Coordinates of C-alpha atoms in Angstrom, one line a residue:
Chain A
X161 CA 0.0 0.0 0.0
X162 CA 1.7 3.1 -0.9
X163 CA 1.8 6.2 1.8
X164 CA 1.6 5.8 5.6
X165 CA -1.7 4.4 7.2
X166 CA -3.9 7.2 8.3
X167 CA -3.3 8.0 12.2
X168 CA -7.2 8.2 12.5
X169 CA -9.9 6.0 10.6
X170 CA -13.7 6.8 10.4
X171 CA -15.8 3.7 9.1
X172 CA -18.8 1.6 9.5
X173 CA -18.8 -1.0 11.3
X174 CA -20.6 -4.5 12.8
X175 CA -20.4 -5.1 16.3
X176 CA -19.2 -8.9 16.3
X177 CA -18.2 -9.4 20.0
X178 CA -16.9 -7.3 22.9
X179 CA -14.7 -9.3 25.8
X180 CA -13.4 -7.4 29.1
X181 CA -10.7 -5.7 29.6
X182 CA -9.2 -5.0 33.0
X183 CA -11.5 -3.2 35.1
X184 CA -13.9 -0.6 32.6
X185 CA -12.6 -1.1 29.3
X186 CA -13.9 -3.7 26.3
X187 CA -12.4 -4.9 23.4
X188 CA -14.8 -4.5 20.7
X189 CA -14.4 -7.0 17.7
X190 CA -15.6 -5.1 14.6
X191 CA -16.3 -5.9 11.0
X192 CA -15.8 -2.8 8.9
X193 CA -16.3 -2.4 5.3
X194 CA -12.7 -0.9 3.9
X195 CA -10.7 -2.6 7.1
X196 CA -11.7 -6.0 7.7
X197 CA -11.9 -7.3 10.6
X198 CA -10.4 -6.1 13.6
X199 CA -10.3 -5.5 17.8
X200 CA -10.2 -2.4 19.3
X201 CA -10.2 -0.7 23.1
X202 CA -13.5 0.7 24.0
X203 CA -11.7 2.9 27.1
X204 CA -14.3 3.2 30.0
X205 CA -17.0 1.1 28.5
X206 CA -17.3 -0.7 31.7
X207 CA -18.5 2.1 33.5
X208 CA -22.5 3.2 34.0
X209 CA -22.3 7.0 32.5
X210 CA -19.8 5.4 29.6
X211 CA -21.0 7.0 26.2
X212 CA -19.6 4.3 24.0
X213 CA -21.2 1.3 25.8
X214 CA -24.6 1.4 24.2
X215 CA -23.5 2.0 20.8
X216 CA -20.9 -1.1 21.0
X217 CA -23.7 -4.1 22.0
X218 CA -22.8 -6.7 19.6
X219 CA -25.5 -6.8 16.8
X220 CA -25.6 -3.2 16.1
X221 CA -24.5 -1.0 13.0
X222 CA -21.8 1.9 14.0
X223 CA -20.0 5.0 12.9
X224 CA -17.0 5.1 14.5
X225 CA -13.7 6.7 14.8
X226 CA -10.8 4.9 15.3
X227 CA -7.1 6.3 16.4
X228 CA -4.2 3.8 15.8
X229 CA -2.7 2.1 18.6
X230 CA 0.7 0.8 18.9
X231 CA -1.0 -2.8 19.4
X232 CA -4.8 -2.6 19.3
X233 CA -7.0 0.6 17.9
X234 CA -8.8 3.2 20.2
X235 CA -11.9 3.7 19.8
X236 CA -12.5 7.6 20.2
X237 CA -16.2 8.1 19.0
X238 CA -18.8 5.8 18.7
X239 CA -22.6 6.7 17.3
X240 CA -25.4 4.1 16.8
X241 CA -26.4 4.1 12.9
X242 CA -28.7 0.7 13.0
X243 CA -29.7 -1.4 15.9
X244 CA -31.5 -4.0 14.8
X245 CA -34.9 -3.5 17.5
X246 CA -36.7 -6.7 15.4
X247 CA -33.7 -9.0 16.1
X248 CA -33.8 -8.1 19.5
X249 CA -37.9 -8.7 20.0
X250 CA -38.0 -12.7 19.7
X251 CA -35.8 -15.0 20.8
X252 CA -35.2 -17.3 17.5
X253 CA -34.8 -14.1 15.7
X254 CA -32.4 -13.2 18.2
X255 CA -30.6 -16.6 18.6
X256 CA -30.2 -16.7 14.4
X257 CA -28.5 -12.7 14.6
X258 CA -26.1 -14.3 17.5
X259 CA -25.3 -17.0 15.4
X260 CA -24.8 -14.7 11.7
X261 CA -22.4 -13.0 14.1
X262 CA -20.2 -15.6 15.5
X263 CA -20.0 -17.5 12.3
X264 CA -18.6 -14.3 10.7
X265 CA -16.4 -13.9 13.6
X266 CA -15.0 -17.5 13.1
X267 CA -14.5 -17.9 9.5
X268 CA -12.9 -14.5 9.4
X269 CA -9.0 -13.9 9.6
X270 CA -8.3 -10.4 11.4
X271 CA -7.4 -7.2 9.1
X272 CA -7.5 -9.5 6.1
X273 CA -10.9 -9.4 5.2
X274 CA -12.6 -8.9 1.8
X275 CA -14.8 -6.0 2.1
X276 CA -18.0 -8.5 0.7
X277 CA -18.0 -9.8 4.0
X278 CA -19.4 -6.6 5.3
X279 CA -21.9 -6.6 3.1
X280 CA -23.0 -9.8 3.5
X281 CA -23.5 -9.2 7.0
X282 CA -25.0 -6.5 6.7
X283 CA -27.6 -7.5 4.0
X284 CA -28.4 -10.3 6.3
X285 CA -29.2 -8.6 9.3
X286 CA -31.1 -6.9 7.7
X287 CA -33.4 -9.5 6.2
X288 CA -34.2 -11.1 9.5
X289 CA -35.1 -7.4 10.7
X290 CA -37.4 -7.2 7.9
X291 CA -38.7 -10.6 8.8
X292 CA -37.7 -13.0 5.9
X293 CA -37.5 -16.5 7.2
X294 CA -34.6 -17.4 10.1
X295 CA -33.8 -20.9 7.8
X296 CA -34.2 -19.2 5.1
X297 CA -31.6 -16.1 6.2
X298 CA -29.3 -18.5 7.6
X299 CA -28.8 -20.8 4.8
X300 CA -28.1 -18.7 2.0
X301 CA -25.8 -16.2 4.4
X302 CA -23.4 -19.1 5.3
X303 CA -23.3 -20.8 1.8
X304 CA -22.3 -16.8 1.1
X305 CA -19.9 -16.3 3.6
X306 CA -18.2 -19.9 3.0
X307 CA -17.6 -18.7 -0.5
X308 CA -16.4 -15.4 0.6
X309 CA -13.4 -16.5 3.2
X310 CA -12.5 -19.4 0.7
X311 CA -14.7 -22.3 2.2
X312 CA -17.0 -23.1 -0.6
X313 CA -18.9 -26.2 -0.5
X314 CA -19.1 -28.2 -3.6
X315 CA -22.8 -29.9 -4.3
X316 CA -22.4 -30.6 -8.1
X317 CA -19.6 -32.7 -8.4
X318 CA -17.7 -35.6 -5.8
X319 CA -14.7 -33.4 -4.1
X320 CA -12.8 -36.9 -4.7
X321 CA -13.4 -38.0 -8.4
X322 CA -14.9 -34.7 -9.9
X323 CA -18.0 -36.8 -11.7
X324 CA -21.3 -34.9 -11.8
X325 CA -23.5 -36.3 -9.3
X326 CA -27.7 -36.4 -9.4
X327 CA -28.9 -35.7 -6.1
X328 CA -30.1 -38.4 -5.1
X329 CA -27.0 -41.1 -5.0
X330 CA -25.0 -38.5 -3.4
X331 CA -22.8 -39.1 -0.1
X332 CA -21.7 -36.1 1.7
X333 CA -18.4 -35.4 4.9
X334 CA -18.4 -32.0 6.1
X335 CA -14.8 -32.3 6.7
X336 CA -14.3 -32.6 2.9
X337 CA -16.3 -29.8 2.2
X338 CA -19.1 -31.4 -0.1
X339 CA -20.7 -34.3 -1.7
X340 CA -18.9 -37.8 -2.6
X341 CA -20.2 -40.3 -5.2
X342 CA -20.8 -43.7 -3.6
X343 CA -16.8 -45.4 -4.4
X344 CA -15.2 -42.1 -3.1
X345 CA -17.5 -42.4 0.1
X346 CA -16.3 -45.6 1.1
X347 CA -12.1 -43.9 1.7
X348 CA -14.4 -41.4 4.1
X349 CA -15.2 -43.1 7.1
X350 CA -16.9 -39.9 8.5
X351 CA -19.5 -39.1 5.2
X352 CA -22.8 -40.0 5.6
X353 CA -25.8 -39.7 3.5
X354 CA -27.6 -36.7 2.1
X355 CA -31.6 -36.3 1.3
X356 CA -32.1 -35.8 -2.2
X357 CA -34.3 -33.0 -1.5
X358 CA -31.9 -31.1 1.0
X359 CA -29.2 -31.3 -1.8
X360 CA -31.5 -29.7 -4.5
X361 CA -32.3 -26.8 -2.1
X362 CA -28.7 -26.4 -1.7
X363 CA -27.6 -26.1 -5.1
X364 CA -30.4 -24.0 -5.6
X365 CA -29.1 -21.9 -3.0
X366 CA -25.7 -21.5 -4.0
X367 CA -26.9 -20.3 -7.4
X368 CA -29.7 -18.4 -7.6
X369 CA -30.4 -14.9 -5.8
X370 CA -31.8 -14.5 -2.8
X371 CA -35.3 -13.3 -4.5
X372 CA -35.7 -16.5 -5.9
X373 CA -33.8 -18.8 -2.9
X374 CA -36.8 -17.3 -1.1
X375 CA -39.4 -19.1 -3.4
X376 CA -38.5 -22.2 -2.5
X377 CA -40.4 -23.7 0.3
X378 CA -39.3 -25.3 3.5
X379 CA -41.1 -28.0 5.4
X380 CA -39.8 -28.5 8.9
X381 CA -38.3 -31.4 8.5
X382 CA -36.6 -30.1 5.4
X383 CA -35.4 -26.8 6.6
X384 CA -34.3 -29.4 9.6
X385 CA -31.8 -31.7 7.8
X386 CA -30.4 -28.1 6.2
X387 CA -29.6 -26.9 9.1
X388 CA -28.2 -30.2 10.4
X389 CA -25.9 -29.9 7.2
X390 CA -24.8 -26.2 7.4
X391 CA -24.4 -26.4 10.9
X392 CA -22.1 -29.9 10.7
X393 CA -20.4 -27.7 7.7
X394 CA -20.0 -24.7 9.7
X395 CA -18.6 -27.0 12.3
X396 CA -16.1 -28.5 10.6
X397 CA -14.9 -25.4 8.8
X398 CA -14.5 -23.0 11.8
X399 CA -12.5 -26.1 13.5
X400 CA -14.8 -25.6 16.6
X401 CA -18.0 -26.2 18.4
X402 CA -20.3 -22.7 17.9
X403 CA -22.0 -21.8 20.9
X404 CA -25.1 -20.2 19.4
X405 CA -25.6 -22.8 16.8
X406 CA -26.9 -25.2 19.9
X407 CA -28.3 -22.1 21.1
X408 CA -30.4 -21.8 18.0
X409 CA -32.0 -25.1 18.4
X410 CA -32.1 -24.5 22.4
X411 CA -34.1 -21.5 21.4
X412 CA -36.7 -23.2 19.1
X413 CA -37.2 -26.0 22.1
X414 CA -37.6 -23.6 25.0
X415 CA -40.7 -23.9 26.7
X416 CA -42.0 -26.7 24.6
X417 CA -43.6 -24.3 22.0
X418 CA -43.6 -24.9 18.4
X419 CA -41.4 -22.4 16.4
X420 CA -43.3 -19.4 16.6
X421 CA -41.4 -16.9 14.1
X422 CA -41.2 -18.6 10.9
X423 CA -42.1 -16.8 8.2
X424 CA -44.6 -17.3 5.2
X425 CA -42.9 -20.2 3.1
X426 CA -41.5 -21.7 5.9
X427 CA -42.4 -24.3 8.6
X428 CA -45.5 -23.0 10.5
Chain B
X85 CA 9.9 -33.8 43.7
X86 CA 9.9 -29.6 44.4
X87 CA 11.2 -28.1 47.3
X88 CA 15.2 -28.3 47.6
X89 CA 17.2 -24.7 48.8
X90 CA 17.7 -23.2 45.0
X91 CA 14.6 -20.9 45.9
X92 CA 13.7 -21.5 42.0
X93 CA 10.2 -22.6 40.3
X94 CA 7.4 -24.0 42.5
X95 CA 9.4 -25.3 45.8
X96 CA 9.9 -21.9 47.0
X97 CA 7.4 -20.7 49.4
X98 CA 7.7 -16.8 48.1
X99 CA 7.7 -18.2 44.3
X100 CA 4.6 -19.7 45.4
X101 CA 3.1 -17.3 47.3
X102 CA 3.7 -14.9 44.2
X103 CA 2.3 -17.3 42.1
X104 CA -0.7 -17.8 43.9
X105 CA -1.6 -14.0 44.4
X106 CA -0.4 -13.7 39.8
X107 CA -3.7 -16.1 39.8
X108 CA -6.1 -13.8 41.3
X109 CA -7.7 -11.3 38.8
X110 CA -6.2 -8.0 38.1
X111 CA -2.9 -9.1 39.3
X112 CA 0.1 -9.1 37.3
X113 CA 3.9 -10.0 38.3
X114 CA 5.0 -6.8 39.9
X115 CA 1.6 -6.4 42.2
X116 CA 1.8 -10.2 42.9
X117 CA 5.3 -9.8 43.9
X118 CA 4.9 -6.7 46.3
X119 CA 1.7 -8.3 47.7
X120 CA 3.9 -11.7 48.6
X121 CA 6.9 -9.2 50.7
X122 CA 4.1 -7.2 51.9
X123 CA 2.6 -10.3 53.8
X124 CA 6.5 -11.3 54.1
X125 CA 7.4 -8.5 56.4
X126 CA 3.8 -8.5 58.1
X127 CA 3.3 -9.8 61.6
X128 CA 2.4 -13.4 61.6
X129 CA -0.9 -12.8 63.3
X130 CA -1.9 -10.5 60.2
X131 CA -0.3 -13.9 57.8
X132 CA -2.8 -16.1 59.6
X133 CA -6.1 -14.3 59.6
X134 CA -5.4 -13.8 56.2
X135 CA -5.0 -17.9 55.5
X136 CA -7.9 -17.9 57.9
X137 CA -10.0 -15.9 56.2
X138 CA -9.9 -17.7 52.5
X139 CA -10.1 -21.0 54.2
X140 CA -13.1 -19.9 55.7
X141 CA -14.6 -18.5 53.1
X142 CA -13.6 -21.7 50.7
X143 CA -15.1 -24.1 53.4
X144 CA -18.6 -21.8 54.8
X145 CA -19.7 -20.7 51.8
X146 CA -22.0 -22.4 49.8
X147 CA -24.7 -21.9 47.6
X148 CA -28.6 -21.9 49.1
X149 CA -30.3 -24.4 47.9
X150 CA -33.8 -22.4 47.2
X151 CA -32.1 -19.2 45.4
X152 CA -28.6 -20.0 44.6
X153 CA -27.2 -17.0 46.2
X154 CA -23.8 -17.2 48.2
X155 CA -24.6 -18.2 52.0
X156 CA -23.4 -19.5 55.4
X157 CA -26.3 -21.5 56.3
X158 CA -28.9 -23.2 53.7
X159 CA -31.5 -21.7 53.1
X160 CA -30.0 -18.8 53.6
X161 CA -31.2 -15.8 55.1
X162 CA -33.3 -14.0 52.8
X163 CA -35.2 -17.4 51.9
X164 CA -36.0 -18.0 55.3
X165 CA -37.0 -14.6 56.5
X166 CA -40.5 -14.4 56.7
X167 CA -41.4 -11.0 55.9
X168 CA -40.6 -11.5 53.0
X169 CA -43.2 -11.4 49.9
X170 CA -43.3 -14.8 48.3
X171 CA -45.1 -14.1 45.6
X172 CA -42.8 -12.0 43.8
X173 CA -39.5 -13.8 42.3
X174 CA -36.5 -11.8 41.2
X175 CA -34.0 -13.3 39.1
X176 CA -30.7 -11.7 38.8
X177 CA -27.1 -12.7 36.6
X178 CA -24.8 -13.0 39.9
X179 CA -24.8 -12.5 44.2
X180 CA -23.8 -8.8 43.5
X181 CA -27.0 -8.3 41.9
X182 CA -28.9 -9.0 45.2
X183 CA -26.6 -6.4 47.3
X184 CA -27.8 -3.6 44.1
X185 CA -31.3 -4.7 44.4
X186 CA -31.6 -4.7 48.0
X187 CA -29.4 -1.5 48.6
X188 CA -32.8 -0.2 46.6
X189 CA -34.7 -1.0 49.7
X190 CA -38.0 -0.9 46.7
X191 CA -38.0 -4.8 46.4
X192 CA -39.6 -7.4 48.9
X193 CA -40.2 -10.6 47.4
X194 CA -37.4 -13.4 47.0
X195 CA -34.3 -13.7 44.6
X196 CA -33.1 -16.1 42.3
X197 CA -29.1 -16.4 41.1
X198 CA -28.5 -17.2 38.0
X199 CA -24.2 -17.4 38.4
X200 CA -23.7 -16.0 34.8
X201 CA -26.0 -15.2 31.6
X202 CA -26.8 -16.8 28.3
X203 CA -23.3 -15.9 26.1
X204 CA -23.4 -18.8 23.1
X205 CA -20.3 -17.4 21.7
X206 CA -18.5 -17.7 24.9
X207 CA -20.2 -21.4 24.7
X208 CA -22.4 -20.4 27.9
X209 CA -25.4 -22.0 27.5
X210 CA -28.5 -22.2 29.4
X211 CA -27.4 -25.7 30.9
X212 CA -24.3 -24.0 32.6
X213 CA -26.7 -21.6 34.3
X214 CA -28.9 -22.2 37.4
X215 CA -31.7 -22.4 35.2
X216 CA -32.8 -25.9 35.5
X217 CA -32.6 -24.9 39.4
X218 CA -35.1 -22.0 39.0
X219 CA -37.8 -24.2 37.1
X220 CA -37.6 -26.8 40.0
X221 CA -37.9 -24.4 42.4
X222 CA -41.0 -23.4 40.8
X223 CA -42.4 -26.6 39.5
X224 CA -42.0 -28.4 42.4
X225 CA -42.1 -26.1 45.7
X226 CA -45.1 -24.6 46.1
X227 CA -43.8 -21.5 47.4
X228 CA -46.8 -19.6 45.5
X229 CA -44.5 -17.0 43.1
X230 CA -46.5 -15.3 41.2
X231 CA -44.8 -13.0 39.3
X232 CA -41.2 -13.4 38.0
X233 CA -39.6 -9.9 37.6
X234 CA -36.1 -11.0 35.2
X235 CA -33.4 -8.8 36.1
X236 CA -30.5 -9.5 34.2
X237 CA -28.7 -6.8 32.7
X238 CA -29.7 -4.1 29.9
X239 CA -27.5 -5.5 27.1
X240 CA -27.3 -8.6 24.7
X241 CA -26.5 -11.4 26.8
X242 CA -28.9 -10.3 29.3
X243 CA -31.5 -9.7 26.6
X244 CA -31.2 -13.4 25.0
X245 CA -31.5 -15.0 28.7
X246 CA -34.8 -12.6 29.8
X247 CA -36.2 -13.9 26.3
X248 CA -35.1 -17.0 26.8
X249 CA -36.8 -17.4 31.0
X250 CA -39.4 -15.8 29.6
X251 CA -40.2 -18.8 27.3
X252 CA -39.6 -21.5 29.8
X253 CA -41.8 -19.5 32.0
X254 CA -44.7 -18.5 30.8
X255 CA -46.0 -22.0 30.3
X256 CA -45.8 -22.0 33.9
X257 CA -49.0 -20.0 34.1
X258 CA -46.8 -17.0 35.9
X259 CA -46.4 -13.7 34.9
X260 CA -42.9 -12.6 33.8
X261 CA -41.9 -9.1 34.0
X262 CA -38.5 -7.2 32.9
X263 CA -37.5 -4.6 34.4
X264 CA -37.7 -0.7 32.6
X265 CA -35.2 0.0 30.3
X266 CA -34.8 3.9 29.8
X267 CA -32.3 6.9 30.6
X268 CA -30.1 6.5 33.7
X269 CA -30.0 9.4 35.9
X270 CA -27.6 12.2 34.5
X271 CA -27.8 11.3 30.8
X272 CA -27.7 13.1 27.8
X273 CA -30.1 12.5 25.2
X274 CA -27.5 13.5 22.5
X275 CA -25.1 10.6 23.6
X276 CA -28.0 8.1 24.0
X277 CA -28.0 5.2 21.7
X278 CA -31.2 4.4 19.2
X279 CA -32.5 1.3 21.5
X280 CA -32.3 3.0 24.7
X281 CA -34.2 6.0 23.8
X282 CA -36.9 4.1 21.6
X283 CA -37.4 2.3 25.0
X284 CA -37.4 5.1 26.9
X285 CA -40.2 6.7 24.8
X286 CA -42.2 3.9 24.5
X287 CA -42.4 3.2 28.3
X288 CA -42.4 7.4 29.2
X289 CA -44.2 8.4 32.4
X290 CA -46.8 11.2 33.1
X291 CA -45.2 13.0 35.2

């Protein structure tokens, strides 16, 4: 990059995560659009009267303005720009935003990010605020962001032998990232089968646009063995248990109710 | 296999004693270090009470069995006073909660510790909270709650586990309450961010 780095940045930015630090400060992990991913000090955040505090909850849409640290960046000014108030009415709506966020968080390499990251984000936030369907939202943002950091799964063809498979004599491993033809399968010990209906949804997924990924309907048991796949996927790509993937699915079971927010085209 | 006169690693008492205070929060080398001479050089009755003290503390304290909260004797003290209203159940994120809400001297009813708050990323689930704890104490002892006022704090975490009582709850046939979310005394409305003050609107007072 030619010319020094700026001494002070103003961006954007997603509130990933915040951690403690020492007595009143936070580190804030933020996703910005022209700077990637990166921590920075929220100084005082800890403390009641602390300006920067409510601004910096995770889930939430910033301007900010960063000075450069030696080490970590200081965050001097903070002001809300969108906070999400539908993600934070209902608690799968809630539980799918936490789990957008620490997917991106993991799949994401610090101050190295392509800016379409951001975006994505961003974009789906935004649809579950809007109200567009959680499996729906989910899905199509971590096939997205998968592609994005260099992850993306392969559903046409066997990630062994390369031969086009149909969709219904299709193995797949999450570790290998995608679907095997039966002769690969048998050198994966850990691949296991995949419904013929749950790969079709996730081709079509991977290729069309969201307008017309959101025509295709979900029956719960459908949009359940999705899930099961991305999740597994996600799993096995972040090289770690996520938290608020089980928290998802302790979200939907809580109280013994049936799933409450799913939107038109999804399960009832 | 420690111990031995080189005064190096783990068999010296000071390098242990420095050790052991580097473990406590907040404390890095150079504070644990002054803290291990300062009880060096103290009087060895000062030493003792000191060793006394977080032996007690290790071996008295336990958790009540009916609210969770830190106590000497189970149920504690606040369970078993009874002038207290039981029909009102408060539920807060940790014991330091209780000493806020009390300090109020507004709240009556009975408390319920939660030892933490619903932080998936951090992998803490509901099943490492009391939670299962809370929904036996109301399922099964008929202590006639009410109303379940959740007060866990103002921010994400503390959202997600209010949402997420709120659910496990309700089937209960209770009410469950959250407490008001608006401007903290000596604000500025400038500063204020976009959920706090759509709160604090929606839930304004006549005055």
């Amino acid at each position: 990059m030619p010319g020094r780095a700026p001494r002070v940045i103003r961006t954007e930015a997603v509130v990933l995560r915040h951690r403690r630090l020492g007595e009143a400060d936070r580190i804030v992990t933020l996703l910005t659009p022209g700077h990637g991913k990166r921590d920075a000090v929220a100084k005082g955040a800890l403390r009641p009267r602390s300006r920067l505090a409510g601004p910096l909850e995770p889930l939430s849409l910033v301007e900010l303005v960063l000075a450069r640290g030696r080490t970590l960046d200081i965050i001097t000014q903070a002001e809300s720009r969108q906070s999400f108030p539908q993600l934070h009415a209902g608690l799968e709506r809630l539980a799918a935003a936490l789990y957008l966020l620490e997917l991106t968080d993991r799949l994401t390499v610090e101050q190295q990010e392509p800016d379409a990251v951001f975006e994505l984000l961003l974009e789906a936030l935004g649809r579950l605020e809007r109200g567009d369907g959680l499996h729906l939202v989910s899905r199509t943002f971590e096939l997205a962001l998968l592609e994005a950091a260099g992850f993306r799964p392969e559903w046409e063809r066997c990630v062994a032998c390369a031969r086009s498979l149909a969709a219904d004599e299709a193995a797949w491993s999450a570790l290998a990232g995608g679907v095997l033809c039966r002769p690969c399968a048998a050198g994966h010990p850990e691949a296991g089968p995949l419904d013929g209906r749950a790969l079709r949804v996730l081709r079509a997924y991977q290729q069309s646009p969201y307008e017309e990924a959101a025509r295709i309907r979900l029956d719960p048991d459908l949009a359940a063995r999705l899930e099961q796949v991305m999740h597994a996927l996600a799993r096995a790509t972040a090289e770690r248990d996520l938290g608020s993937a089980r928290f998802v699915a302790a979200a939907r079971t809580a109280g013994g109710l049936p799933a409450a927010e799913a939107a038109p085209g999804e399960a009832p | 296999m420690s111990s031995g006169p080189s005064g190096r690693g783990t068999g010296s008492p000071i390098a242990r004693l420095v050790e052991a205070f580097h473990r406590l929060p907040g404390i890095g080398p150079k504070s644990a270090q002054r803290l291990a001479y300062h009880v060096l050089r103290a009087p060895a009755e000062e030493a003792r009470s000191l060793a006394d003290a977080l032996l007690e503390v290790k071996e008295r304290v336990t958790l009540c069995g009916s609210c969770q909260n830190l106590t000497e004797r189970d149920p504690c003290a606040l369970c078993e006073d009874a002038g207290r209203d039981r029909s009102l159940l408060c539920v807060v994120e940790e014991p330091l909660d209780v000493v806020a809400i009390e300090r109020t001297g507004g709240f009556r009813g009975l408390f319920h510790v939660l030892h933490g708050v619903i932080s998936p990323a951090d992998g803490i689930g509901p099943e490492e909270l009391k939670i299962e704890e809370l929904l036996r104490r109301l399922r099964e002892r008929d202590e006639g709650v009410g109303e379940v006022i959740v007060a866990t704090n103002p921010n994400l975490e503390g959202e997600a586990t209010a949402m997420y009582l709120a659910r496990l709850l309700r089937p209960l046939g209770l009410r469950v309450t959250r407490l008001a979310r608006g401007l903290p005394a000596g604000a500025d409305l400038e500063y204020a961010d976009d959920l706090t003050l759509g709160r604090a609107l929606e839930f304004r007072q006549e005055v």
